[in-house]
mmCIF file of C-alpha atoms in Angstrom:
data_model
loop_
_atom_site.group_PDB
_atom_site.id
_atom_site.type_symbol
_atom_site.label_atom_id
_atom_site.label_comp_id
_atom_site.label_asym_id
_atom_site.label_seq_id
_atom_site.Cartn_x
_atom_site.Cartn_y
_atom_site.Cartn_z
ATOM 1 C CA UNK A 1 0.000 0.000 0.000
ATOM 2 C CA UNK A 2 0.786 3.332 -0.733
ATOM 3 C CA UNK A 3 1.055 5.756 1.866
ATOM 4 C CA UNK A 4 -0.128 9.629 1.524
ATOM 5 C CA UNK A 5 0.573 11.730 4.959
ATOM 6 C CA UNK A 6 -1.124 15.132 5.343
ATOM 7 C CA UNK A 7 -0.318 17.433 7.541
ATOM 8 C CA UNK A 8 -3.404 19.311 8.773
ATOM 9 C CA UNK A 9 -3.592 22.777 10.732
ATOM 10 C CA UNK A 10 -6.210 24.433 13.222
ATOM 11 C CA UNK A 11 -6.188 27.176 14.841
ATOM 12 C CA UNK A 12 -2.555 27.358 14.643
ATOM 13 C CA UNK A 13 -2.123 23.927 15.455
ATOM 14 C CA UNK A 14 -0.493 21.392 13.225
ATOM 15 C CA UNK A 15 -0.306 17.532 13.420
ATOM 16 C CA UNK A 16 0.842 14.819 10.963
ATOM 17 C CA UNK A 17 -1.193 11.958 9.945
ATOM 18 C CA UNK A 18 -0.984 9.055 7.042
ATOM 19 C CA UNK A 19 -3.752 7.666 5.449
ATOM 20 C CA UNK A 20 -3.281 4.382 3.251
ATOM 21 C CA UNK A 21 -4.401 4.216 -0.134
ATOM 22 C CA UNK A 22 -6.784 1.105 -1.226
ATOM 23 C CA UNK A 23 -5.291 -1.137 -4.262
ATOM 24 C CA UNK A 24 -7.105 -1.629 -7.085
ATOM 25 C CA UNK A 25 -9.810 -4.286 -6.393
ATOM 26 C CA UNK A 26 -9.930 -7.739 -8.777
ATOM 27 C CA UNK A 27 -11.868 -7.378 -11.482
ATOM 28 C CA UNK A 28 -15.553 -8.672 -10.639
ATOM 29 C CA UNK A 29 -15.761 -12.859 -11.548
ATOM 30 C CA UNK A 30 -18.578 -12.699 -13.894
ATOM 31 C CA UNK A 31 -17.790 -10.660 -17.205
ATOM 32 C CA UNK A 32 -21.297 -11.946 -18.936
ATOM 33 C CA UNK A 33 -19.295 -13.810 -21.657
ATOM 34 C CA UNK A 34 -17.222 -10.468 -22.045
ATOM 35 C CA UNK A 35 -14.042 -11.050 -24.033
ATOM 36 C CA UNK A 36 -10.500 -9.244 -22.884
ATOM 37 C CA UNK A 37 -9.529 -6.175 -25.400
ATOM 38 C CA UNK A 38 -6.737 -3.510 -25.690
ATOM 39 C CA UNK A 39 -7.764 -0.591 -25.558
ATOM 40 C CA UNK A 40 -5.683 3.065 -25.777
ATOM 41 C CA UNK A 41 -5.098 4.688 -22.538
ATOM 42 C CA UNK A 42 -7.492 2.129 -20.293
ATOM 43 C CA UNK A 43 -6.209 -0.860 -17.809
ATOM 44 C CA UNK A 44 -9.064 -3.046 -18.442
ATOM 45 C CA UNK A 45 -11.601 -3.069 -21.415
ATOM 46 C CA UNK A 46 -13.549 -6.251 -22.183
ATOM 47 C CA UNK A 47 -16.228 -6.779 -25.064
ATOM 48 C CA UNK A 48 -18.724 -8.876 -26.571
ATOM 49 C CA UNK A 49 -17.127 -10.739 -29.394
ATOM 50 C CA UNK A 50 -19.399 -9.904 -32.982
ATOM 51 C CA UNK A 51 -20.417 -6.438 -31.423
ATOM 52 C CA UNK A 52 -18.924 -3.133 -32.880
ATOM 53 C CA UNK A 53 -19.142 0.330 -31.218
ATOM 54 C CA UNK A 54 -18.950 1.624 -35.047
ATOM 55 C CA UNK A 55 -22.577 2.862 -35.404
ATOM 56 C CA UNK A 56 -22.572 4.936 -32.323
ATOM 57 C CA UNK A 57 -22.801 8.696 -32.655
ATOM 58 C CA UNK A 58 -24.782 9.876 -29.734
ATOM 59 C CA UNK A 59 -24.295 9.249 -26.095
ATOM 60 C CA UNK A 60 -26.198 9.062 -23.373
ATOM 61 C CA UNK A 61 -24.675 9.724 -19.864
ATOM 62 C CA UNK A 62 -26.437 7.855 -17.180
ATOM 63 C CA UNK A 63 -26.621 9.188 -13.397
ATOM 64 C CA UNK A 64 -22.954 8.897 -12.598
ATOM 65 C CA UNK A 65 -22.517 7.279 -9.207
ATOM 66 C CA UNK A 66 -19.511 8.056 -6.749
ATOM 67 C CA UNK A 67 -18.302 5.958 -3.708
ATOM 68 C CA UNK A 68 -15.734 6.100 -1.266
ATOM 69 C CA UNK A 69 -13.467 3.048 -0.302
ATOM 70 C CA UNK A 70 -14.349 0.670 2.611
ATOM 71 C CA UNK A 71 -10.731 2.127 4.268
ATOM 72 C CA UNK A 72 -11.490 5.740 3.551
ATOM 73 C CA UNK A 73 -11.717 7.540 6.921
ATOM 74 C CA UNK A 74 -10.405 10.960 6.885
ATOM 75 C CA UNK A 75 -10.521 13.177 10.327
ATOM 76 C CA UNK A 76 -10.484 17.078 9.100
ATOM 77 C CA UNK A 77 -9.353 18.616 12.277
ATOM 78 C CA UNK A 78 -9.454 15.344 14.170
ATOM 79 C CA UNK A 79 -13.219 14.991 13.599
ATOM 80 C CA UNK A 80 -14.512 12.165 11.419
ATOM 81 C CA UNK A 81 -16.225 13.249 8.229
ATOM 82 C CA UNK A 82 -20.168 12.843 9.169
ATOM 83 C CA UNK A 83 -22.279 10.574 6.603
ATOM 84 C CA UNK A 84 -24.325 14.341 5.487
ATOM 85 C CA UNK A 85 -20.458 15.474 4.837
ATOM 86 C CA UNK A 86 -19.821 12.209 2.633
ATOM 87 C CA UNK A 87 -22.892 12.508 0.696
ATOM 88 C CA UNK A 88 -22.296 15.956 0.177
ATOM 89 C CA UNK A 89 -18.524 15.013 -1.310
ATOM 90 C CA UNK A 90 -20.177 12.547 -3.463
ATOM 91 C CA UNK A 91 -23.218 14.503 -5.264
ATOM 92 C CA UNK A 92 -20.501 17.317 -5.735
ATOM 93 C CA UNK A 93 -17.886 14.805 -7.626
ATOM 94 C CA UNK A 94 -20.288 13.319 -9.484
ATOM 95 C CA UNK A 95 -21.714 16.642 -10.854
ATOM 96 C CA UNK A 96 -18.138 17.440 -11.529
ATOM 97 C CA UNK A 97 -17.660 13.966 -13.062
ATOM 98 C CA UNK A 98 -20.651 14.553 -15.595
ATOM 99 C CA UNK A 99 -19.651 17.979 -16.603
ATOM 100 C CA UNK A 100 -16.181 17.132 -17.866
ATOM 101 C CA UNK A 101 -17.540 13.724 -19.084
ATOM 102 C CA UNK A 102 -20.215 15.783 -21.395
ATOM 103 C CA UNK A 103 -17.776 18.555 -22.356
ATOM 104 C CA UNK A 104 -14.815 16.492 -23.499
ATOM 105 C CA UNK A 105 -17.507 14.097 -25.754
ATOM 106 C CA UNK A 106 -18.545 16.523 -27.400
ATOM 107 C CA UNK A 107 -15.402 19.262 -27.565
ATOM 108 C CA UNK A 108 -14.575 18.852 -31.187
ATOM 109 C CA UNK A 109 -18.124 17.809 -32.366
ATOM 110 C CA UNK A 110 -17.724 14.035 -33.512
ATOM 111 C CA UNK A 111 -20.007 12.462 -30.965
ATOM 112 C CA UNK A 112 -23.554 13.828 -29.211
ATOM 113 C CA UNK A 113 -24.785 13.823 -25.565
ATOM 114 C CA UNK A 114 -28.415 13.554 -25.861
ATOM 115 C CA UNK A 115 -31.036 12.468 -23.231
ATOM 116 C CA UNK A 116 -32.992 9.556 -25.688
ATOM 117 C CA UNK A 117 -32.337 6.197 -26.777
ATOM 118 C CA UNK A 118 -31.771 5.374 -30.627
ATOM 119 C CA UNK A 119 -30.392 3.084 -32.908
ATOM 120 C CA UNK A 120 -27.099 4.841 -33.088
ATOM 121 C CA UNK A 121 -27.216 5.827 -28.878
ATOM 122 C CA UNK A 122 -24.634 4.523 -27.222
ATOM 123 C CA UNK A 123 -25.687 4.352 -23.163
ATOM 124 C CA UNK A 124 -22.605 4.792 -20.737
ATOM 125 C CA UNK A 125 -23.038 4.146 -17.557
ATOM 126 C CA UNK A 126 -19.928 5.486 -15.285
ATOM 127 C CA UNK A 127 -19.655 4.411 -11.518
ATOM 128 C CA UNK A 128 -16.140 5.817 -9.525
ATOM 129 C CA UNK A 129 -15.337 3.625 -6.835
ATOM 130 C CA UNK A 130 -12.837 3.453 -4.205
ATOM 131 C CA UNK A 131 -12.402 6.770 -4.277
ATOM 132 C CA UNK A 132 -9.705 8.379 -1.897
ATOM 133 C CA UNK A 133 -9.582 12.145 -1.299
ATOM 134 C CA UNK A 134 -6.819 12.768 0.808
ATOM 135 C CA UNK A 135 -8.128 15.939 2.104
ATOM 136 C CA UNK A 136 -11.770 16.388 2.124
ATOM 137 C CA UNK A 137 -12.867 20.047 1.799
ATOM 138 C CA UNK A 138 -15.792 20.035 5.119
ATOM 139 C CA UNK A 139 -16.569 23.055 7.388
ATOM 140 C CA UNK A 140 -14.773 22.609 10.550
ATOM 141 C CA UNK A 141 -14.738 25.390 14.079
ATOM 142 C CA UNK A 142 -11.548 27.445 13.212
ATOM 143 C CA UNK A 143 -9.185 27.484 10.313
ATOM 144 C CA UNK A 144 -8.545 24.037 8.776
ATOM 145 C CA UNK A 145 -5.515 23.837 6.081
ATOM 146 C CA UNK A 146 -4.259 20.552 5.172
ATOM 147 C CA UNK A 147 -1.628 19.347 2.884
ATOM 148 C CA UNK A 148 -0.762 16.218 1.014
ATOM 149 C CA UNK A 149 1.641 15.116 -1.461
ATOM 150 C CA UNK A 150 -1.501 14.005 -3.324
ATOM 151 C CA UNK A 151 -4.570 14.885 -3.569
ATOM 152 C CA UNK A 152 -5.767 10.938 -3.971
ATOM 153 C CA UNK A 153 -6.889 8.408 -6.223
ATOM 154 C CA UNK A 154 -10.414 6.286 -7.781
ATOM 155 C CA UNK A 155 -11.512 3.764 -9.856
ATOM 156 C CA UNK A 156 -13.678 3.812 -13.048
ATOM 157 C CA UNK A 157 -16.067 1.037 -13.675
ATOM 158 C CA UNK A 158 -18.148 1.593 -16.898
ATOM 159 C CA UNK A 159 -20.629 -0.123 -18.803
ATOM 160 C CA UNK A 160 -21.312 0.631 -22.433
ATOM 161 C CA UNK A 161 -24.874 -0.809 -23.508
ATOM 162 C CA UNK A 162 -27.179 -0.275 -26.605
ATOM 163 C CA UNK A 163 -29.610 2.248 -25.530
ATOM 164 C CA UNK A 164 -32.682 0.230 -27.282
ATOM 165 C CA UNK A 165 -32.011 -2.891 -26.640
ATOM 166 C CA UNK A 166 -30.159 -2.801 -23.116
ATOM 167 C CA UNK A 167 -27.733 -5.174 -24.520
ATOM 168 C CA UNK A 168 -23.881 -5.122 -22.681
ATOM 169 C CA UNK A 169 -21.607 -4.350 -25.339
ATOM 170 C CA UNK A 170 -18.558 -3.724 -22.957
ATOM 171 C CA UNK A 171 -17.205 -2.903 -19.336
ATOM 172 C CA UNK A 172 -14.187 -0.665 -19.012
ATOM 173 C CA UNK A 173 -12.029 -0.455 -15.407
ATOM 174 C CA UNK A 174 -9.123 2.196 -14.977
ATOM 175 C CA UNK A 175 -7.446 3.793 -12.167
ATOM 176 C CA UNK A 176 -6.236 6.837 -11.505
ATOM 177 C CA UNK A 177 -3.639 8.440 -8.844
ATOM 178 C CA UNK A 178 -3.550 11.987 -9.237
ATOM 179 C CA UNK A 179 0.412 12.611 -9.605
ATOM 180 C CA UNK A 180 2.301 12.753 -6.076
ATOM 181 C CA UNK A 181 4.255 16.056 -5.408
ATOM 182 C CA UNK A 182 7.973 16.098 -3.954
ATOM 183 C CA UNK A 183 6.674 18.053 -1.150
ATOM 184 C CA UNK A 184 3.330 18.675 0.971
ATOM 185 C CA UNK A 185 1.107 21.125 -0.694
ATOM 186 C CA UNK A 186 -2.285 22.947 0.882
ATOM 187 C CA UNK A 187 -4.917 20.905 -0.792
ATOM 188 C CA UNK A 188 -8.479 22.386 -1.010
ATOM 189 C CA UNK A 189 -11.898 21.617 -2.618
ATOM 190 C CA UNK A 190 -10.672 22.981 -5.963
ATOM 191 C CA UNK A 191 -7.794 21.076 -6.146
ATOM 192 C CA UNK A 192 -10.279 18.040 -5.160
ATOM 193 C CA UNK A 193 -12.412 18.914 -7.861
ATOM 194 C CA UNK A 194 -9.514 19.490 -10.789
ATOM 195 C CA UNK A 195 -8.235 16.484 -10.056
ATOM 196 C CA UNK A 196 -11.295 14.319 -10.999
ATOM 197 C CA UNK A 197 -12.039 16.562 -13.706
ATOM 198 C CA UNK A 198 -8.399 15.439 -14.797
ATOM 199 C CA UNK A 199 -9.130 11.884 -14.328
ATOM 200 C CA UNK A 200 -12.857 12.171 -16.026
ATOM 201 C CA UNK A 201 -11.298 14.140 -18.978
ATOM 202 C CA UNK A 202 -9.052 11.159 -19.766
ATOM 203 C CA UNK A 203 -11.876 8.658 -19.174
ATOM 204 C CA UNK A 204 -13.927 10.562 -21.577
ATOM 205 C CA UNK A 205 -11.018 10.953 -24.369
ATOM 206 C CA UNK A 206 -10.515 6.695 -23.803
ATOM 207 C CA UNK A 207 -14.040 6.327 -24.813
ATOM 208 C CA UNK A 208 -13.680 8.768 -27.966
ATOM 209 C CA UNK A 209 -10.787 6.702 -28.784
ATOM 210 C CA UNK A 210 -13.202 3.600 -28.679
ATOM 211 C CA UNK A 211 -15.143 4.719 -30.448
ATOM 212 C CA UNK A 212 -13.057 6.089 -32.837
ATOM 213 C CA UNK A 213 -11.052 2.413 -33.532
ATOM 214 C CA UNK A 214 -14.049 0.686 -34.336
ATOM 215 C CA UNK A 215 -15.176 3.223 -37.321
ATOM 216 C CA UNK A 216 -11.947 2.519 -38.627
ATOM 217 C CA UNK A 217 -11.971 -1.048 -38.702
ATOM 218 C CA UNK A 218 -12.631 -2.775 -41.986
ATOM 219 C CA UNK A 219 -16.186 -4.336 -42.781
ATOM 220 C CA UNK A 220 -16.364 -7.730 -41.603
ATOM 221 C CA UNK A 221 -18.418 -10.232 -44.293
ATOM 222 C CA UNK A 222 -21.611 -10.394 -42.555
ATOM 223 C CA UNK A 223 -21.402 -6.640 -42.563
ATOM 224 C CA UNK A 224 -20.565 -5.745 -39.026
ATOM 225 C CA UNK A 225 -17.664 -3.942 -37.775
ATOM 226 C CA UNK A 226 -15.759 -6.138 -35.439
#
C-alpha cells in the first residue's frame, strides 16, 4: 500500500497523519461472456465478441454514481467526516464527473450527448469507486488547512450498452492516482475537484478513442464492424 501523509492545521495547530491508499480491487468474476480487449489509454476493457461500437454517434450519460473506499476515513481537524459530509462530497464529484464527461464528448463535435435512446445511442453508464480524497474540503470550528503530497486516487467502472435494446456491449475499469508532489502542498476543494475533472477528462477521451477504432476497422463479411 501506498502511503499519503497530510499534515493538517487548526487554529494554529499542526499535526501529521498518514492515510493508506486502497489497491485496485480484482476485477468482478462474472464478465457476462465479455471477451479481454486492448484498448488506448485504459487498464481493463472487455467486449462482446461480434459487437462493434462503429454505429454509435450519440451518447447518453447515465446518473454517474460516486463511492468512497471501505478504508477511507479521513478526520479534518481530528473529527470524522459525518455521513451528510460524505454525501455531500459525493453529489458534488459526481456533478463534476458529468460535466467534464459531457464537455470532453462533445469538444470537437464528432459524438452527441443527448437524453434519448436510438439506434445509433450509445448508453454509458460510469460508476467511480474506491475513491480516496486525501483531504476532504468540510466546514470545521476554526481554520482548517491541510496538505498532502496528493490529492488521492479512484476507480472507473463503466458499462457501455445499446440504448434500445439494453444489450452489454462492454465494461471498461481504470485507475487513476492523481500525480504525487515532492513536497506537501495545501490541498483544497478545488484542487479536489480538478483532479477528478483530470481523471474524467481522460476517461472521456478513452471512450472517444473507442469509439473512434471501431469506425476505422474494416467491414467484416456479414457486414458488421468487429
Amino acid at each position: 500500500m501506498r502511503v499519503s501523509r497530510i499534515v493538517s492545521m487548526t487554529a494554529g495547530i499542526a499535526c501529521l497523519a498518514g492515510i493508506a491508499l486502497a489497491q485496485a480491487p480484482q476485477s468482478a468474476g462474472s464478465d457476462d461472456g465479455l471477451e479481454p480487449r486492448r484498448a488506448s489509454g485504459l487498464q481493463s476493457l472487455r467486449m462482446r465478441p461480434g459487437v462493434s461500437l462503429a454505429q454509435y454517434r450519440q451518447l447518453v450519460l447515465e446518473p454517474m454514481e460516486v463511492a468512497f473506499s471501505k478504508t477511507w476515513d479521513p478526520r479534518p481537524a481530528g473529527v470524522k467526516v459525518s455521513d451528510r459530509e460524505n454525501l455531500q462530497l459525493r453529489e458534488r464529484l459526481a456533478r463534476v464527473l458529468a460535466k467534464e464527461f459531457r464537455k470532453v464528448l462533445q469538444n470537437d463535435g464528432r459524438y452527441e450527448v443527448v437524453d434519448h435512446p436510438g439506434p445509433d445511442v450509445l448508453s454509458v453508464r460510469v460508476a467511480v469507486e474506491d475513491l480516496y480524497i486525501n483531504a476532504p474540503d468540510v466546514s470545521r470550528p476554526g481554520i482548517v488547512r491541510q496538505y498532502t503530497l496528493t490529492t488521492g486516487e479512484m476507480t472507473l467502472n463503466a458499462e457501455l450498452r445499446d440504448s434500445v435494446t439494453g444489450e452489454l456491449l462492454a465494461r471498461i475499469r481504470d485507475r487513476r492516482r492523481d500525480p504525487e508532489s515532492n513536497w506537501l502542498e495545501l490541498t483544497t476543494a478545488l484542487d479536489n475537484d480538478q483532479s477528478v475533472r483530470r481523471a474524467a477528462a481522460k476517461w472521456a477521451e478513452a471512450l472517444k478513442a473507442l469509439l473512434e477504432t471501431a469506425r476505422q476497422q474494416p467491414a467484416a463479411e456479414d457486414g458488421r464492424l468487429h
